[in-house]
Amino acid sequence: MARPAPEVAPDLLGKVLVGPTGRVGRIVEVEAYGGGDDPASHGYRGLTPRNRSMFGPPGTLYVYRSHGIHWCANVVCGEPGEAAAVLVRAVTPLTGLAAMYRDRPAARRDRDLCSGPGKLCAALAIDATFDGQDLLTPPEGPAVRLLDDGTPPPVDPVVGPRVGVGRAAERPWRWYWPGVEHVSHPRRVRPA
């Protein structure tokens, strides 16, 4: 995890994200955000109370609220103090689907449960309670975990520009698993 976000991001494809209540999803879409050299990054203008966790050690969970509505989960990477992170944009739901549907009543199909950063946080019950938590060596009790179950990342992930950013939008720092229906915006990418 102590590498630049664009290097870490594609390696997170295929990893397993476990929510604090045991709901599980496989990561299928991610976006990289650099630190001070990335104008789209929350760390671009420096340390604030909101982005403090983003400046933490690699493997830390950075959770923030987007537009005052949805929680978003990021895996901190790079060196401590760099403010680099990878936004988890989508997961394929694996276990706990009944609870996911309960917390995401607008979802009509499995592919709608976790096909976006806010959707996956609602489905996995991830919120600001877990901001700053170590994902790799989580504490006892309810926690968010990042696991490697041996599933390799795709050989040829699809690469494209990040979604919903105004600055540095041209950077091809979004990756997703080709052929997976759970991604958030499948038309906005090109093959690697």
GROMACS .gro file of C-alpha atoms in nm:
model
  192
    1MET     CA    1   0.000   0.000   0.000
    2ALA     CA    2   0.298   0.232   0.041
    3ARG     CA    3   0.302   0.309  -0.331
    4PRO     CA    4   0.143   0.583  -0.545
    5ALA     CA    5  -0.235   0.561  -0.577
    6PRO     CA    6  -0.230   0.486  -0.954
    7GLU     CA    7  -0.014   0.180  -0.880
    8VAL     CA    8  -0.222   0.055  -0.587
    9ALA     CA    9  -0.565   0.109  -0.746
   10PRO     CA   10  -0.564  -0.168  -1.010
   11ASP     CA   11  -0.418  -0.411  -0.754
   12LEU     CA   12  -0.726  -0.361  -0.534
   13LEU     CA   13  -0.951  -0.508  -0.805
   14GLY     CA   14  -1.054  -0.853  -0.683
   15LYS     CA   15  -0.989  -0.782  -0.315
   16VAL     CA   16  -1.272  -0.839  -0.068
   17LEU     CA   17  -1.426  -0.557   0.135
   18VAL     CA   18  -1.606  -0.672   0.449
   19GLY     CA   19  -1.843  -0.430   0.619
   20PRO     CA   20  -1.875  -0.401   0.998
   21THR     CA   21  -2.187  -0.621   1.003
   22GLY     CA   22  -2.031  -0.900   0.796
   23ARG     CA   23  -2.169  -0.803   0.455
   24VAL     CA   24  -1.914  -0.876   0.185
   25GLY     CA   25  -1.833  -0.749  -0.164
   26ARG     CA   26  -1.554  -0.802  -0.417
   27ILE     CA   27  -1.395  -0.479  -0.542
   28VAL     CA   28  -1.463  -0.435  -0.915
   29GLU     CA   29  -1.414  -0.060  -0.971
   30VAL     CA   30  -1.170   0.193  -0.823
   31GLU     CA   31  -1.032   0.545  -0.877
   32ALA     CA   32  -0.691   0.678  -0.773
   33TYR     CA   33  -0.640   1.016  -0.607
   34GLY     CA   34  -0.291   1.155  -0.555
   35GLY     CA   35  -0.200   1.400  -0.286
   36GLY     CA   36  -0.068   1.752  -0.332
   37ASP     CA   37  -0.012   1.712  -0.706
   38ASP     CA   38  -0.370   1.605  -0.785
   39PRO     CA   39  -0.621   1.893  -0.796
   40ALA     CA   40  -0.912   1.644  -0.776
   41SER     CA   41  -0.782   1.500  -0.448
   42HIS     CA   42  -0.920   1.598  -0.108
   43GLY     CA   43  -0.556   1.632   0.001
   44TYR     CA   44  -0.466   1.885  -0.267
   45ARG     CA   45  -0.510   2.190  -0.042
   46GLY     CA   46  -0.357   2.031   0.265
   47LEU     CA   47  -0.466   1.877   0.592
   48THR     CA   48  -0.811   1.958   0.733
   49PRO     CA   49  -1.027   1.794   1.000
   50ARG     CA   50  -1.237   1.635   0.722
   51ASN     CA   51  -0.946   1.473   0.535
   52ARG     CA   52  -0.718   1.392   0.829
   53SER     CA   53  -0.739   1.014   0.773
   54MET     CA   54  -0.626   1.056   0.413
   55PHE     CA   55  -0.288   1.170   0.545
   56GLY     CA   56  -0.255   0.857   0.762
   57PRO     CA   57  -0.057   0.540   0.714
   58PRO     CA   58  -0.117   0.313   0.414
   59GLY     CA   59  -0.406   0.073   0.469
   60THR     CA   60  -0.613   0.327   0.662
   61LEU     CA   61  -0.981   0.370   0.575
   62TYR     CA   62  -1.074   0.725   0.474
   63VAL     CA   63  -1.452   0.780   0.483
   64TYR     CA   64  -1.614   1.109   0.387
   65ARG     CA   65  -1.964   1.229   0.299
   66SER     CA   66  -2.013   1.329  -0.063
   67HIS     CA   67  -2.241   1.629  -0.127
   68GLY     CA   68  -2.375   1.590   0.226
   69ILE     CA   69  -2.561   1.274   0.129
   70HIS     CA   70  -2.357   0.957   0.065
   71TRP     CA   71  -2.063   0.805   0.249
   72CYS     CA   72  -1.762   0.711   0.035
   73ALA     CA   73  -1.485   0.466   0.131
   74ASN     CA   74  -1.120   0.505   0.033
   75VAL     CA   75  -0.809   0.299   0.095
   76VAL     CA   76  -0.519   0.526   0.196
   77CYS     CA   77  -0.193   0.449   0.016
   78GLY     CA   78   0.143   0.612  -0.050
   79GLU     CA   79   0.362   0.728   0.237
   80PRO     CA   80   0.212   0.876   0.555
   81GLY     CA   81   0.147   1.246   0.500
   82GLU     CA   82   0.109   1.218   0.120
   83ALA     CA   83  -0.274   1.217   0.122
   84ALA     CA   84  -0.303   0.956  -0.151
   85ALA     CA   85  -0.603   0.722  -0.159
   86VAL     CA   86  -0.806   0.490  -0.377
   87LEU     CA   87  -1.182   0.541  -0.388
   88VAL     CA   88  -1.373   0.213  -0.397
   89ARG     CA   89  -1.639   0.287  -0.661
   90ALA     CA   90  -1.815  -0.051  -0.684
   91VAL     CA   91  -1.820  -0.403  -0.545
   92THR     CA   92  -1.993  -0.722  -0.650
   93PRO     CA   93  -2.208  -0.827  -0.352
   94LEU     CA   94  -2.108  -1.170  -0.220
   95THR     CA   95  -2.279  -1.225   0.117
   96GLY     CA   96  -2.541  -1.042   0.320
   97LEU     CA   97  -2.760  -0.953   0.024
   98ALA     CA   98  -3.085  -0.957   0.223
   99ALA     CA   99  -2.945  -0.695   0.461
  100MET     CA  100  -2.809  -0.495   0.165
  101TYR     CA  101  -3.155  -0.484   0.006
  102ARG     CA  102  -3.302  -0.374   0.339
  103ASP     CA  103  -3.058  -0.081   0.359
  104ARG     CA  104  -3.082  -0.005  -0.015
  105PRO     CA  105  -3.458  -0.027  -0.080
  106ALA     CA  106  -3.428   0.152  -0.415
  107ALA     CA  107  -3.218  -0.137  -0.553
  108ARG     CA  108  -3.425  -0.369  -0.772
  109ARG     CA  109  -3.146  -0.606  -0.884
  110ASP     CA  110  -2.821  -0.732  -0.736
  111ARG     CA  111  -2.625  -0.516  -0.980
  112ASP     CA  112  -2.790  -0.203  -0.835
  113LEU     CA  113  -2.688  -0.274  -0.475
  114CYS     CA  114  -2.323  -0.165  -0.482
  115SER     CA  115  -2.268   0.000  -0.824
  116GLY     CA  116  -2.138   0.331  -0.694
  117PRO     CA  117  -1.940   0.458  -0.395
  118GLY     CA  118  -2.242   0.579  -0.198
  119LYS     CA  119  -2.444   0.269  -0.280
  120LEU     CA  120  -2.173   0.030  -0.164
  121CYS     CA  121  -2.121   0.216   0.163
  122ALA     CA  122  -2.495   0.201   0.237
  123ALA     CA  123  -2.510  -0.168   0.140
  124LEU     CA  124  -2.205  -0.263   0.349
  125ALA     CA  125  -2.300  -0.030   0.641
  126ILE     CA  126  -1.981   0.178   0.614
  127ASP     CA  127  -2.001   0.530   0.757
  128ALA     CA  128  -1.786   0.790   0.935
  129THR     CA  129  -1.771   0.568   1.245
  130PHE     CA  130  -1.496   0.375   1.067
  131ASP     CA  131  -1.299   0.672   0.928
  132GLY     CA  132  -0.933   0.633   1.022
  133GLN     CA  133  -0.958   0.262   1.095
  134ASP     CA  134  -0.680   0.023   0.993
  135LEU     CA  135  -0.822  -0.199   0.718
  136LEU     CA  136  -0.541  -0.453   0.723
  137THR     CA  137  -0.525  -0.512   1.100
  138PRO     CA  138  -0.871  -0.402   1.213
  139PRO     CA  139  -0.964  -0.358   1.578
  140GLU     CA  140  -1.180  -0.603   1.772
  141GLY     CA  141  -1.554  -0.561   1.735
  142PRO     CA  142  -1.736  -0.404   1.441
  143ALA     CA  143  -1.480  -0.303   1.181
  144VAL     CA  144  -1.427  -0.277   0.807
  145ARG     CA  145  -1.179  -0.524   0.662
  146LEU     CA  146  -0.987  -0.549   0.335
  147LEU     CA  147  -0.902  -0.911   0.254
  148ASP     CA  148  -0.718  -1.099  -0.017
  149ASP     CA  149  -0.890  -1.432  -0.086
  150GLY     CA  150  -0.647  -1.519  -0.364
  151THR     CA  151  -0.862  -1.390  -0.651
  152PRO     CA  152  -0.618  -1.225  -0.893
  153PRO     CA  153  -0.700  -0.885  -1.042
  154PRO     CA  154  -0.810  -0.889  -1.406
  155VAL     CA  155  -0.526  -0.921  -1.657
  156ASP     CA  156  -0.664  -0.637  -1.871
  157PRO     CA  157  -0.870  -0.401  -1.655
  158VAL     CA  158  -1.062  -0.129  -1.834
  159VAL     CA  159  -0.905   0.214  -1.777
  160GLY     CA  160  -1.055   0.559  -1.814
  161PRO     CA  161  -1.103   0.905  -1.664
  162ARG     CA  162  -1.240   0.952  -1.315
  163VAL     CA  163  -1.612   1.010  -1.273
  164GLY     CA  164  -1.760   1.334  -1.140
  165VAL     CA  165  -1.442   1.538  -1.103
  166GLY     CA  166  -1.394   1.880  -1.257
  167ARG     CA  167  -1.019   1.919  -1.217
  168ALA     CA  168  -0.762   1.674  -1.357
  169ALA     CA  169  -1.052   1.485  -1.514
  170GLU     CA  170  -0.838   1.378  -1.808
  171ARG     CA  171  -0.616   1.152  -1.594
  172PRO     CA  172  -0.687   0.785  -1.672
  173TRP     CA  173  -0.703   0.692  -1.304
  174ARG     CA  174  -1.018   0.481  -1.301
  175TRP     CA  175  -1.007   0.103  -1.337
  176TYR     CA  176  -1.279  -0.156  -1.351
  177TRP     CA  177  -1.317  -0.527  -1.409
  178PRO     CA  178  -1.425  -0.588  -1.770
  179GLY     CA  179  -1.754  -0.768  -1.821
  180VAL     CA  180  -1.875  -0.719  -1.463
  181GLU     CA  181  -2.225  -0.572  -1.441
  182HIS     CA  182  -2.174  -0.409  -1.099
  183VAL     CA  183  -1.961  -0.113  -1.215
  184SER     CA  184  -2.106   0.236  -1.181
  185HIS     CA  185  -2.044   0.394  -1.524
  186PRO     CA  186  -1.934   0.126  -1.772
  187ARG     CA  187  -1.957   0.352  -2.080
  188ARG     CA  188  -1.700   0.607  -1.960
  189VAL     CA  189  -1.388   0.396  -2.009
  190ARG     CA  190  -1.156   0.251  -2.269
  191PRO     CA  191  -0.967  -0.083  -2.277
  192ALA     CA  192  -0.624  -0.083  -2.112
   0.00000   0.00000   0.00000
